[in-house]
Amino acid sequence: MKGGDRLPSKEALVAFIKSEGELGNKVGKREIARAFSIKGDARIALKAMLKDLQKDGAVKSRGKSLAKTGALPPVVLADITGRDRDGEFTAVPVEWDEEDLGPTPRIHVHLPRKPKPGLKVPGVGDRVLLRVNADREGDGTAYAGRVVKVLDRAQAQVIGVFRAVPGGGGRLAPVDKKSLGREIPIPPGDEKDAADGDLVAVSLTKIGRFGATVAKVREKLGSLKSEKAISMVAIHTHGIPHEFPQAVLDEAEQARPATLGEREDWRDIPLITIDPADAKDHDDAVHAEPDDDPKNEGGFVVHVAIADVAAYVRAGSALDREALVRGNSVYFPDRVVPMLPERISNDLCSLRPQEDRPAMAVRMVLAADGRKLRHSFHRVLMRSAAKLSYQQAQAAIDGRPDETTAPLLEPVLKPLWDAYRCATRARNERGPLELDLPERKIILNKDGGVDRVVVPPRLDAHKLIEEFMILANVAAAETLEQKKTPLLYRAHDEPTLEKMRGLGEVLASIGIKLTAQGALRPEFFNRILKRVEGSEHQPLINEVVLRSQAQAEYTAENYGHFGLNLRKYAHFTSPIRRYADLIVHRALIRALHAGRDGLPDGVIPDLPEIAAKISAAERRAMAAERETVDRLIAHHLVDQIGAEFTGRVAGVTRSGLFVKLADTGADGFVPAATLGADYYRYDEALHALVGDRSGETYRLGDEVRVKLVEAAPLAGALRFEMLSEGREGSARGRRGRSAPRPTVRVADRAEGAPRRKSRVKVRR
């Protein structure tokens, strides 16, 4: 189409502007003239032709650039609205007028396999800045987009409670702590079909350039008066998929029980399951017996069998795609949002007593000192001999067997405990990190409210199952590495130098010198914890050591598990509720040539991206579970305004103190402005607020007495008044004039450092 002074046709111009724009290239008069070799006076005619195209609506102007009408610019602000059949995010542009521009284009959002440091992982409902180009994959999506930045969720979609007003319209009470107390008007006609008290999702807009923010109801999510409303808030706030597509349910119903076939027959081995008393699925079974090999006197043979989920959830199927989207099951006090439908998790893959079930199993031979001598993996058909609770198994070992455990005591339970004591010797020699983290469990009443919060005793039965699962996970990683088969590791990095310096400063403040020699190992921290055990400093040091640790994650590259002090570690033991374990099962099937449902070649290049997705899903689940617990406990305490409680300082920021109550584990906030007549400054090295004049100090780990002055159940926020006096200290002197102290409400808990993780754990 290059032809000196000859002008291209209007159709050719529009096609060129469209193709260059889709590639993200700037398209102006200069670029068009250069592409079509238009020179001299012909440039004037080109200018007139482009003006005609703009008048006709075929192209539009974007500053000094041009674009085909209905086309997206190279960088666009978009809202992530859902996922496609493969579980990938889809988005739509924020600003799009269908009357003028035609149907709203869809954008296929590509997540990087290795996200940039600091780049948040987006979710459904997030607003993102995307760099887009034409989607060449031919899946019906007009554009492919790469995330440049994830904006605050509040800018895209807000979850809250609709409050109707007379005459139409209403107001939105957001559930987000940062927005607490700031209601948003909803104009008449924009309330959709929401009724007073409904939980709704809204989009936010502004009236005019400098006008007020108003909301428009996008979706009604249900009534707060209904059952399980509290967990529904977290589910919708975090975009957790909680309803299975019909295709997934249909596929699950069509599944048929696996038979013996080419599997090994392990039905004569008396494997048993030991789980929480209220568990609905049972995906791991254990058995142990003394090793009869005379060369291994005092040793044991341990069998761990795990439900063979890969037999029912094939790679690339509807079940598999949905499981990847979910990443893991999410456990709330009042419900479970499972990774797989009940037909799979609670039926075909639940290791029920006296029923044949397919399993992936590992046989491990332990020496008398607990070291694992060798192991082998097997694809088997098993039959559980019994279903026991932790308390039931422990009671039998402690001399209180019941009808179920009495026949199992000698042949099954005692050998299990003997093997566990054997394995403990190697564990103690290995020296994993020993943090004292009591786990709280919420007990609900019949109305779904909090009845009480308990700290269940840590039994040897819990430790036994945990230790055998760790051994099986290590064996899986070792086998796959030996077979040179790609897998997903469960990795935990060692603390950063910056974290270690912070720990050193805290230790120095209580007279302990930090002296690490050689490679950093968990035993170094264990010695510190042992040194302060029983002292007034124990809560502080336990908390600071915890905060110095990195967060565990899934990764296709192995860098070991620092906390467990293991070089090779993978999650193998819970494929019903964790997608990473399903990947490891498929990898073992592939490595051992144990079936046609192993890890496909096409999935291997995607393992880094899968690891990033399921790590993000895990963090999402943790946040949702934590927030639900906060809301339930805040609702439980709302009638106790004015009551006094004992707790510990669990977090220190410039804004104030976080206090964890001893009885319930509830977290509340004490604003620095309310501490007293002094002005309190944040000492990062001490993890403390220190009074300028008095030197009075409130420090992480301090036991305190507080009074509840405000509770916001919807946001899960509590505000306390400090009743205890701080530690005595030396005055630091005023370092310049202090700014006026602001009025601080519950919402201010989000200021300063990130909110700490709750220690309340909800079990199955």
CSV table of N, CA and C in Angstrom, one decimal, residues 625-707:
chain,number,residue,atom,x,y,z
A,625,GLU,N,-10.7,-16.9,56.7
A,625,GLU,CA,-11.0,-17.6,58.0
A,625,GLU,C,-10.7,-16.7,59.2
A,626,ARG,N,-9.6,-15.9,59.1
A,626,ARG,CA,-9.3,-15.0,60.2
A,626,ARG,C,-10.3,-14.0,60.4
A,627,GLU,N,-10.8,-13.4,59.3
A,627,GLU,CA,-11.8,-12.3,59.4
A,627,GLU,C,-13.1,-12.8,59.9
A,628,THR,N,-13.5,-14.0,59.5
A,628,THR,CA,-14.7,-14.6,60.0
A,628,THR,C,-14.7,-14.8,61.5
A,629,VAL,N,-13.6,-15.3,62.0
A,629,VAL,CA,-13.4,-15.5,63.4
A,629,VAL,C,-13.5,-14.1,64.2
A,630,ASP,N,-12.9,-13.1,63.6
A,630,ASP,CA,-12.9,-11.8,64.2
A,630,ASP,C,-14.4,-11.3,64.3
A,631,ARG,N,-15.1,-11.5,63.2
A,631,ARG,CA,-16.5,-11.0,63.2
A,631,ARG,C,-17.4,-11.8,64.2
A,632,LEU,N,-17.2,-13.1,64.2
A,632,LEU,CA,-18.0,-13.9,65.2
A,632,LEU,C,-17.7,-13.5,66.6
A,633,ILE,N,-16.4,-13.3,67.0
A,633,ILE,CA,-16.1,-12.9,68.3
A,633,ILE,C,-16.6,-11.5,68.7
A,634,ALA,N,-16.5,-10.6,67.7
A,634,ALA,CA,-17.0,-9.2,67.9
A,634,ALA,C,-18.5,-9.2,68.2
A,635,HIS,N,-19.2,-10.1,67.4
A,635,HIS,CA,-20.6,-10.2,67.6
A,635,HIS,C,-20.9,-10.8,69.0
A,636,HIS,N,-20.0,-11.7,69.4
A,636,HIS,CA,-20.2,-12.4,70.7
A,636,HIS,C,-20.0,-11.4,71.9
A,637,LEU,N,-19.1,-10.4,71.7
A,637,LEU,CA,-18.8,-9.4,72.7
A,637,LEU,C,-19.5,-8.1,72.7
A,638,VAL,N,-20.4,-8.0,71.7
A,638,VAL,CA,-21.1,-6.7,71.5
A,638,VAL,C,-22.0,-6.3,72.7
A,639,ASP,N,-22.4,-7.3,73.4
A,639,ASP,CA,-23.3,-7.1,74.6
A,639,ASP,C,-22.4,-6.9,75.9
A,640,GLN,N,-21.1,-6.9,75.7
A,640,GLN,CA,-20.2,-6.8,76.9
A,640,GLN,C,-19.5,-5.5,76.9
A,641,ILE,N,-20.0,-4.4,76.3
A,641,ILE,CA,-19.4,-3.1,76.3
A,641,ILE,C,-19.2,-2.7,77.8
A,642,GLY,N,-18.0,-2.2,78.2
A,642,GLY,CA,-17.8,-1.9,79.6
A,642,GLY,C,-17.1,-3.0,80.4
A,643,ALA,N,-17.1,-4.2,79.9
A,643,ALA,CA,-16.5,-5.3,80.6
A,643,ALA,C,-15.0,-5.2,80.5
A,644,GLU,N,-14.4,-5.8,81.6
A,644,GLU,CA,-12.9,-5.7,81.7
A,644,GLU,C,-12.4,-7.1,81.4
A,645,PHE,N,-11.2,-7.1,80.7
A,645,PHE,CA,-10.6,-8.4,80.3
A,645,PHE,C,-9.1,-8.4,80.5
A,646,THR,N,-8.5,-9.6,80.6
A,646,THR,CA,-7.0,-9.7,80.7
A,646,THR,C,-6.6,-10.1,79.3
A,647,GLY,N,-5.4,-9.6,78.9
A,647,GLY,CA,-4.9,-10.0,77.6
A,647,GLY,C,-3.4,-9.7,77.5
A,648,ARG,N,-2.8,-9.8,76.3
A,648,ARG,CA,-1.4,-9.5,76.1
A,648,ARG,C,-1.3,-8.5,74.9
A,649,VAL,N,-0.3,-7.7,74.9
A,649,VAL,CA,0.0,-6.8,73.8
A,649,VAL,C,0.5,-7.7,72.7
A,650,ALA,N,-0.3,-7.8,71.6
A,650,ALA,CA,0.0,-8.7,70.5
A,650,ALA,C,0.5,-8.0,69.3
A,651,GLY,N,0.6,-6.7,69.3
A,651,GLY,CA,1.1,-5.9,68.2
A,651,GLY,C,1.2,-4.5,68.6
A,652,VAL,N,2.3,-3.8,68.0
A,652,VAL,CA,2.6,-2.4,68.4
A,652,VAL,C,2.8,-1.7,67.1
A,653,THR,N,2.1,-0.6,66.9
A,653,THR,CA,2.2,0.3,65.7
A,653,THR,C,2.3,1.8,66.2
A,654,ARG,N,2.6,2.6,65.3
A,654,ARG,CA,2.6,4.1,65.6
A,654,ARG,C,1.2,4.5,66.1
A,655,SER,N,0.2,3.9,65.6
A,655,SER,CA,-1.2,4.3,65.9
A,655,SER,C,-1.7,3.8,67.3
A,656,GLY,N,-1.1,2.7,67.8
A,656,GLY,CA,-1.5,2.2,69.0
A,656,GLY,C,-1.1,0.7,69.2
A,657,LEU,N,-1.9,0.1,70.1
A,657,LEU,CA,-1.5,-1.3,70.5
A,657,LEU,C,-2.7,-2.3,70.1
A,658,PHE,N,-2.3,-3.4,69.6
A,658,PHE,CA,-3.2,-4.5,69.5
A,658,PHE,C,-3.2,-5.4,70.7
A,659,VAL,N,-4.3,-5.7,71.3
A,659,VAL,CA,-4.3,-6.6,72.5
A,659,VAL,C,-5.1,-7.8,72.2
A,660,LYS,N,-4.6,-9.0,72.5
A,660,LYS,CA,-5.2,-10.3,72.3
A,660,LYS,C,-5.8,-10.7,73.7
A,661,LEU,N,-7.1,-10.9,73.8
A,661,LEU,CA,-7.7,-11.3,75.0
A,661,LEU,C,-7.3,-12.8,75.4
A,662,ALA,N,-7.1,-13.0,76.7
A,662,ALA,CA,-6.7,-14.4,77.1
A,662,ALA,C,-7.8,-15.4,76.9
A,663,ASP,N,-9.0,-15.1,77.2
A,663,ASP,CA,-10.1,-16.1,77.2
A,663,ASP,C,-10.5,-16.5,75.8
A,664,THR,N,-10.7,-15.5,74.9
A,664,THR,CA,-11.2,-15.8,73.6
A,664,THR,C,-10.2,-15.7,72.4
A,665,GLY,N,-9.1,-15.1,72.7
A,665,GLY,CA,-8.1,-14.9,71.6
A,665,GLY,C,-8.5,-13.7,70.7
A,666,ALA,N,-9.5,-13.0,71.1
A,666,ALA,CA,-10.0,-11.8,70.3
A,666,ALA,C,-8.9,-10.7,70.2
A,667,ASP,N,-8.8,-10.1,69.1
A,667,ASP,CA,-7.9,-9.0,68.9
A,667,ASP,C,-8.6,-7.7,68.9
A,668,GLY,N,-8.1,-6.7,69.7
A,668,GLY,CA,-8.7,-5.4,69.8
A,668,GLY,C,-7.6,-4.4,69.7
A,669,PHE,N,-8.0,-3.1,69.6
A,669,PHE,CA,-7.1,-2.0,69.4
A,669,PHE,C,-7.2,-1.0,70.5
A,670,VAL,N,-6.1,-0.5,71.0
A,670,VAL,CA,-6.0,0.6,71.9
A,670,VAL,C,-5.3,1.7,71.2
A,671,PRO,N,-6.0,2.8,70.8
A,671,PRO,CA,-5.4,3.9,70.2
A,671,PRO,C,-4.3,4.6,71.0
A,672,ALA,N,-3.2,4.9,70.5
A,672,ALA,CA,-2.1,5.6,71.2
A,672,ALA,C,-2.6,6.9,71.9
A,673,ALA,N,-3.6,7.5,71.3
A,673,ALA,CA,-4.1,8.8,71.8
A,673,ALA,C,-4.8,8.6,73.1
A,674,THR,N,-5.2,7.4,73.4
A,674,THR,CA,-6.0,7.2,74.6
A,674,THR,C,-5.2,6.6,75.8
A,675,LEU,N,-3.9,6.4,75.6
A,675,LEU,CA,-3.1,5.8,76.6
A,675,LEU,C,-2.9,6.6,77.9
A,676,GLY,N,-2.9,7.9,77.8
A,676,GLY,CA,-2.7,8.7,79.0
A,676,GLY,C,-2.3,10.1,78.6
A,677,ALA,N,-1.8,10.9,79.6
A,677,ALA,CA,-1.5,12.3,79.4
A,677,ALA,C,-0.2,12.5,78.6
A,678,ASP,N,0.6,11.5,78.6
A,678,ASP,CA,1.9,11.6,77.9
A,678,ASP,C,1.7,11.4,76.4
A,679,TYR,N,2.8,11.7,75.6
A,679,TYR,CA,2.7,11.5,74.2
A,679,TYR,C,3.6,10.3,73.9
A,680,TYR,N,3.0,9.2,73.3
A,680,TYR,CA,3.7,8.0,73.2
A,680,TYR,C,4.3,7.8,71.7
A,681,ARG,N,5.6,7.5,71.7
A,681,ARG,CA,6.3,7.3,70.4
A,681,ARG,C,6.6,5.8,70.2
A,682,TYR,N,6.6,5.5,68.9
A,682,TYR,CA,6.8,4.1,68.5
A,682,TYR,C,8.3,3.8,68.5
A,683,ASP,N,8.7,2.8,69.2
A,683,ASP,CA,10.1,2.4,69.2
A,683,ASP,C,10.2,1.0,68.5
A,684,GLU,N,10.6,1.1,67.2
A,684,GLU,CA,10.5,-0.1,66.4
A,684,GLU,C,11.4,-1.2,66.9
A,685,ALA,N,12.6,-0.8,67.4
A,685,ALA,CA,13.6,-1.8,67.9
A,685,ALA,C,13.1,-2.6,69.1
A,686,LEU,N,12.3,-1.8,70.0
A,686,LEU,CA,11.8,-2.4,71.2
A,686,LEU,C,10.4,-3.1,71.0
A,687,HIS,N,9.8,-2.8,69.9
A,687,HIS,CA,8.4,-3.2,69.7
A,687,HIS,C,7.5,-2.7,70.8
A,688,ALA,N,7.6,-1.3,71.0
A,688,ALA,CA,7.0,-0.7,72.1
A,688,ALA,C,6.5,0.7,71.8
A,689,LEU,N,5.6,1.2,72.6
A,689,LEU,CA,5.2,2.6,72.6
A,689,LEU,C,5.8,3.2,73.9
A,690,VAL,N,6.5,4.3,73.8
A,690,VAL,CA,7.3,4.8,75.0
A,690,VAL,C,6.8,6.3,75.2
A,691,GLY,N,6.4,6.6,76.4
A,691,GLY,CA,6.0,8.0,76.7
A,691,GLY,C,7.2,8.9,76.7
A,692,ASP,N,7.0,10.1,76.0
A,692,ASP,CA,8.1,11.1,75.9
A,692,ASP,C,8.6,11.6,77.2
A,693,ARG,N,7.7,12.0,78.1
A,693,ARG,CA,8.1,12.6,79.4
A,693,ARG,C,8.4,11.6,80.4
A,694,SER,N,7.5,10.6,80.6
A,694,SER,CA,7.5,9.6,81.7
A,694,SER,C,8.4,8.4,81.4
A,695,GLY,N,8.6,8.1,80.1
A,695,GLY,CA,9.3,6.9,79.8
A,695,GLY,C,8.4,5.6,80.0
A,696,GLU,N,7.1,5.8,80.3
A,696,GLU,CA,6.2,4.7,80.5
A,696,GLU,C,6.1,3.9,79.2
A,697,THR,N,6.3,2.6,79.3
A,697,THR,CA,6.4,1.7,78.1
A,697,THR,C,5.4,0.6,78.1
A,698,TYR,N,4.8,0.5,76.9
A,698,TYR,CA,3.9,-0.7,76.6
A,698,TYR,C,4.6,-1.5,75.5
A,699,ARG,N,4.8,-2.7,75.8
A,699,ARG,CA,5.7,-3.5,74.9
A,699,ARG,C,5.0,-4.8,74.5
A,700,LEU,N,5.4,-5.2,73.3
A,700,LEU,CA,4.9,-6.5,72.8
A,700,LEU,C,5.1,-7.6,73.8
A,701,GLY,N,4.0,-8.4,74.0
A,701,GLY,CA,4.1,-9.5,75.0
A,701,GLY,C,3.7,-9.1,76.4
A,702,ASP,N,3.5,-7.8,76.7
A,702,ASP,CA,3.1,-7.4,78.1
A,702,ASP,C,1.7,-7.9,78.4
A,703,GLU,N,1.5,-8.4,79.6
A,703,GLU,CA,0.2,-8.7,80.1
A,703,GLU,C,-0.5,-7.5,80.6
A,704,VAL,N,-1.7,-7.2,80.1
A,704,VAL,CA,-2.4,-6.0,80.4
A,704,VAL,C,-3.9,-6.3,80.8
A,705,ARG,N,-4.5,-5.2,81.4
A,705,ARG,CA,-5.9,-5.3,81.7
A,705,ARG,C,-6.6,-4.2,80.8
A,706,VAL,N,-7.7,-4.5,80.1
A,706,VAL,CA,-8.3,-3.6,79.2
A,706,VAL,C,-9.8,-3.6,79.4
A,707,LYS,N,-10.5,-2.5,79.0
A,707,LYS,CA,-11.9,-2.4,79.0
A,707,LYS,C,-12.5,-2.3,77.6
